[in-house]
XYZ file of C-alpha atoms in Angstrom:
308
model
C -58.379 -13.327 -25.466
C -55.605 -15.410 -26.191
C -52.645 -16.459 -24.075
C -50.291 -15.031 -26.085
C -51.895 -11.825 -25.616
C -52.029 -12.301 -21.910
C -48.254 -13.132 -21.341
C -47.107 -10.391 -23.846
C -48.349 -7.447 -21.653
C -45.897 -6.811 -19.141
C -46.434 -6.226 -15.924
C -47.137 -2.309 -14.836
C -44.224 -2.324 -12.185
C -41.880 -2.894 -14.559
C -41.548 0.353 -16.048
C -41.197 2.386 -12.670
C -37.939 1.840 -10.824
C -37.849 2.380 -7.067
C -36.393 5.766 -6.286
C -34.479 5.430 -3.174
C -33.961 7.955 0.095
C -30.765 9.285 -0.937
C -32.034 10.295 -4.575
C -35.353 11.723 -3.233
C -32.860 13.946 -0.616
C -30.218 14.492 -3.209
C -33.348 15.638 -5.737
C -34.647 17.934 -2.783
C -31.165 19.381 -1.984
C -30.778 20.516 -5.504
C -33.774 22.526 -5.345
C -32.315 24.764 -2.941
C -30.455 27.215 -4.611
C -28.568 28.607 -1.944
C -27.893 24.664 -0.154
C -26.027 24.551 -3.742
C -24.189 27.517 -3.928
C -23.148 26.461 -0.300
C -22.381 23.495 -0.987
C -20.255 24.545 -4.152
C -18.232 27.424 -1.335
C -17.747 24.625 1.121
C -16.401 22.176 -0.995
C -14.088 24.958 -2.325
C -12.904 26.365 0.461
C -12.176 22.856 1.773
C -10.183 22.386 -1.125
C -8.417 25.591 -0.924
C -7.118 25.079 2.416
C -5.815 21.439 2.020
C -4.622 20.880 -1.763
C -3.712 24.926 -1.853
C -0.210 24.475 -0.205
C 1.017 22.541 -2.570
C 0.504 24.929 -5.220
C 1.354 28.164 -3.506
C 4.725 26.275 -1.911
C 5.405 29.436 0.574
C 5.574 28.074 4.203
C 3.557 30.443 6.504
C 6.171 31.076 9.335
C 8.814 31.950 6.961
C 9.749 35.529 7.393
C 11.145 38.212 5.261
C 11.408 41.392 6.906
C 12.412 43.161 3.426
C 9.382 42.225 2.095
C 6.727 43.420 5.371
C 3.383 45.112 5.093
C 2.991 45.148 1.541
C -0.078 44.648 -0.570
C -1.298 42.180 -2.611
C 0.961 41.214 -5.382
C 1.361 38.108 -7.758
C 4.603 37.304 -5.815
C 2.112 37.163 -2.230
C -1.196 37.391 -3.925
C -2.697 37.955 -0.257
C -0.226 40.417 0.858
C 2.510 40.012 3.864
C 2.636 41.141 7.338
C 4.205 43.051 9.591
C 7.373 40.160 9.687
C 6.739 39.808 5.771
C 5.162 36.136 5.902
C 2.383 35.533 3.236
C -0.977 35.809 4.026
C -2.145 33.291 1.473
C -0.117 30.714 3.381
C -0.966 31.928 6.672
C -5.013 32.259 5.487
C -4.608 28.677 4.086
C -3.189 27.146 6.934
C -5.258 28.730 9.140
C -8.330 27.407 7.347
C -7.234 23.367 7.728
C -6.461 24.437 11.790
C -10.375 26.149 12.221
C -11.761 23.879 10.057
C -10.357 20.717 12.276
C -11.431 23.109 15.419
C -14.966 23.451 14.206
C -15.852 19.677 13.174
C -13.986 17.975 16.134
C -16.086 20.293 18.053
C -19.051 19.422 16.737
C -18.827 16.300 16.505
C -18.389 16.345 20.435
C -21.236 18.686 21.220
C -23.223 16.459 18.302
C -22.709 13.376 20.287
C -23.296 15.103 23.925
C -26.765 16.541 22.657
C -27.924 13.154 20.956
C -27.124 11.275 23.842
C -28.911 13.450 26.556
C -31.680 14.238 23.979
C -32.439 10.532 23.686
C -32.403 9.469 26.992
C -34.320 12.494 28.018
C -36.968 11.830 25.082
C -37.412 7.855 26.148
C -36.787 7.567 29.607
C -39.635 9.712 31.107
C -37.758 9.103 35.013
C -34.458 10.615 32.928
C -36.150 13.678 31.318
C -36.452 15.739 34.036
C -32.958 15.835 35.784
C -31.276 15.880 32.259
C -33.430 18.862 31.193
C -32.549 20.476 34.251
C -29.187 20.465 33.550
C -29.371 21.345 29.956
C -31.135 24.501 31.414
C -28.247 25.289 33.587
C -26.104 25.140 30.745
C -27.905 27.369 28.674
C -28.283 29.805 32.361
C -24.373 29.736 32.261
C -22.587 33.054 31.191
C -20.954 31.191 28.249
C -17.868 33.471 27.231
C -16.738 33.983 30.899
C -16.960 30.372 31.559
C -15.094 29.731 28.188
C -12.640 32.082 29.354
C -11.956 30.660 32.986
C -11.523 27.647 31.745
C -8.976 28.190 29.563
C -6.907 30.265 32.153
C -6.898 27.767 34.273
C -6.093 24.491 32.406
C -4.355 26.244 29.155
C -0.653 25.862 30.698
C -1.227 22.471 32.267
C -2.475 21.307 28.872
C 0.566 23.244 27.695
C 3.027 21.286 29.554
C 1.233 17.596 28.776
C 0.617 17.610 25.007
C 2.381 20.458 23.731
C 1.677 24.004 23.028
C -0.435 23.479 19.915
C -2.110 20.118 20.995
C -2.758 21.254 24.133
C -4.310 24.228 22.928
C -6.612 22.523 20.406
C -7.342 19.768 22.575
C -8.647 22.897 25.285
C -10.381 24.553 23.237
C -12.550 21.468 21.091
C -13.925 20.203 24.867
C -14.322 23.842 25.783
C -16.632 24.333 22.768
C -17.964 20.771 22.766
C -19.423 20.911 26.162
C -20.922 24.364 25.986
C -22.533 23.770 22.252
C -24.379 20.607 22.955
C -27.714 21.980 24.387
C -30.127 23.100 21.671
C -29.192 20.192 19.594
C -30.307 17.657 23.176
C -33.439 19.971 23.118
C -34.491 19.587 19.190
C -33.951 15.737 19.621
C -35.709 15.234 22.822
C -38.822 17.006 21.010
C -38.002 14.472 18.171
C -37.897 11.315 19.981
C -41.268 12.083 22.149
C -43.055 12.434 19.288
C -41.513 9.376 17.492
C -41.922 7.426 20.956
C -45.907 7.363 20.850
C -46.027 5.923 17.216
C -47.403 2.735 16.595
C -44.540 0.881 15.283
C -42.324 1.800 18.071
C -45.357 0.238 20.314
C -45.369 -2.409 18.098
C -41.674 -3.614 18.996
C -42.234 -2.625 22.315
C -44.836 -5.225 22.721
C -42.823 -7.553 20.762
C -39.937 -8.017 23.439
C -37.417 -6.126 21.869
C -34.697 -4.465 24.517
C -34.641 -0.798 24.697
C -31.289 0.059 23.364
C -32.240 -1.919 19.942
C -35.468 -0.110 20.118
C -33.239 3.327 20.413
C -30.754 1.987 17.793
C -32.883 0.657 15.384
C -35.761 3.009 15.068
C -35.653 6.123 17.191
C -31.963 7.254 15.974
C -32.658 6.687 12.316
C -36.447 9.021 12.886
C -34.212 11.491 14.517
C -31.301 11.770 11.794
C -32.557 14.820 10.264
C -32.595 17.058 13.424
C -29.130 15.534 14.497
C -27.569 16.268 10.382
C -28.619 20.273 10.226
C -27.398 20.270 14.014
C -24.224 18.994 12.725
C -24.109 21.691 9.991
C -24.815 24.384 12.199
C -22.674 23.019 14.866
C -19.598 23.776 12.851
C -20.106 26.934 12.133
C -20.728 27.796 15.617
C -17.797 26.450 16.721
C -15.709 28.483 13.860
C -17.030 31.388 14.652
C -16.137 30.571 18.937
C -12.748 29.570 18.245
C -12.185 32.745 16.114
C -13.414 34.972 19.140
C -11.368 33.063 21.719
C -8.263 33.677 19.629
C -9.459 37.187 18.412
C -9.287 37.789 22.914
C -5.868 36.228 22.615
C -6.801 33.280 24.301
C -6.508 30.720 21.380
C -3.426 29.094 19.697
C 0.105 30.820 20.052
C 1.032 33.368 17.371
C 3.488 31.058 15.751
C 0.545 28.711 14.925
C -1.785 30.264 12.657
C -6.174 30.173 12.515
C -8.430 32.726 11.215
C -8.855 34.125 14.806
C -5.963 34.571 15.378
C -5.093 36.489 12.330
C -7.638 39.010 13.004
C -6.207 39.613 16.119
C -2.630 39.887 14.835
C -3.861 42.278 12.103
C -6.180 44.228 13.796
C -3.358 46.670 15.078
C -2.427 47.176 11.272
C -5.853 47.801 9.883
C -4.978 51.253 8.664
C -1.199 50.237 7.677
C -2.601 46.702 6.137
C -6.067 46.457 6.185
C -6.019 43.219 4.046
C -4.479 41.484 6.922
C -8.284 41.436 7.973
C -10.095 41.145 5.167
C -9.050 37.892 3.955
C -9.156 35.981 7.109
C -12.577 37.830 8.184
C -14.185 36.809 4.240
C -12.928 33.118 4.979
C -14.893 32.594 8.387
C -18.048 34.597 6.708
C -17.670 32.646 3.837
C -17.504 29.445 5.723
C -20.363 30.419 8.185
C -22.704 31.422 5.605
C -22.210 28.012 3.124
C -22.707 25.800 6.409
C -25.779 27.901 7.054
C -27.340 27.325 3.861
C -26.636 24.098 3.442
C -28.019 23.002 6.978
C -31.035 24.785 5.500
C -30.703 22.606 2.527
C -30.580 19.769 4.269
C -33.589 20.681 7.018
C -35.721 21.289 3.768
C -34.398 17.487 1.665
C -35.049 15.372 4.500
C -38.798 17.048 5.722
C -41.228 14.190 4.502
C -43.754 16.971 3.915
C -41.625 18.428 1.638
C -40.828 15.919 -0.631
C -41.937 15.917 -4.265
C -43.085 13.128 -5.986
């Protein structure tokens, strides 16, 4: 054999390019039919709700009492109410208001369930009290405590921030701190299991300090639990926000969400009934494409599920 021959073959490596994490998830997601189609429903309604106003230029407070109750048209494709404001506009800006509830509120109870469900995975002398109080939580009559709550500190919110602010501000921590539990249980599970590895031994033994321990290898082992969370957390909050203000207890009339356009129309369902059906199909809608993508996401970033 010749040299030539031995520095003309090339070498076996060459000819299989490293796939990375986010292609192998991206790969998985697409698999899942219905993680698409929600994805595809998400991404629509999302884009409904924020670029739709300035295509359908009708404000949604503006009111036209000639034009009240009437059906959908091409002048108010959505119908009016009982004051004749669109429902399209109403609908649309009642979207960007529940959507805004739903991820600042679950980005709150995201970050309240990580944190206890981390220190309660690694810090054996934590995992007791902090489970103990997670179970309290979840022992807590949830929609009479949501409901006290907001009697009490709605008008003092009211009279600091503003009657929309202070609502929304109310009602994210109200959902925040009573949505953070099974997410601190799923990632406590996660983090015991990840704890008694080797290579978390390994930099144990090493000297590294907890928190870069906690940073550096037990949040990133963790991430997939804490993402469909996230998912699911939104539509949880969605759908409390739109019972709070379906009770009358969410934002003021004058200030639109999907919630509280069920509640406004529900008195008109015979007269109207499209008041409700367009606000009700947005939060299933929502609901359902958050659902299936969370179950998208579960399924792309399981090891054991990966296909190589």
């Amino acid at each position: 054999m010749t040299d030539a021959t031995i520095t003309s073959t090339p070498p076996a490596t060459a000819a299989t390019p490293a796939r990375s994490a986010f292609a192998d998830m991206w790969r998985q997601f697409r698999a899942h039919k219905g993680g698409v189609a929600g994805l595809v429903v998400f991404a629509f309604i999302l884009l409904a709700v924020y670029v739709g106003p300035y295509i359908h230029r009708v404000a949604p407070n503006t009111i036209n009492i000639r034009d009240k109750n009437q059906w959908p048209s091409l002048a108010h494709p959505f119908g009016t109410d009982n004051l004749g404001k669109d429902m399209l506009a109403q609908v649309l800006a009642g979207g960007r208001i529940s959507l805004a509830v739903g991820i600042t509120a679950m980005l709150l109870a995201l970050f309240l369930g990580t944190l206890i469900g981390v220190l309660s995975g690694y810090f054996r002398k934590l995992d007791g009290p902090l489970m103990r109080l997670t179970d309290l939580f979840l022992a807590l009559p949830l929609l009479p405590l949501l409901l006290v709550i907001l009697m009490l500190f709605r008008d003092t919110l009211r009279a600091a921030f503003g009657p929309e602010t202070g609502i929304f501000i109310l009602i994210v921590f109200v959902i925040g701190i009573t949505s953070w539990m099974h997410t601190a249980r799923i990632v406590r599970g996660d983090v015991l299991s990840v704890k008694s590895q080797e290579f978390i031994l390994a930099a144990k033994s090493s000297g590294m300090r907890e928190h870069r321990i906690i940073l550096k290898h037990i949040l990133p082992n963790v991430l997939s639990s804490i993402m469909v969370s996230a998912t699911l957390g939104i539509a949880s909050a969605i759908i409390t926000e739109s019972a709070l203000s379906f009770l009358g207890l969410g934002f003021p009339s004058d200030f639109p969400t999907w919630g509280r356009l069920l509640f406004d129309g529900a008195n008109f369902l015979q007269l109207t009934p499209s008041r409700v059906l367009w606000p009700g199909l947005a939060i299933s809608l929502t609901v359902l494409s958050v659902n299936y993508m969370g179950d998208a996401i579960r399924d792309a970033l399981d090891p054991r599920a990966l296909k190589h």
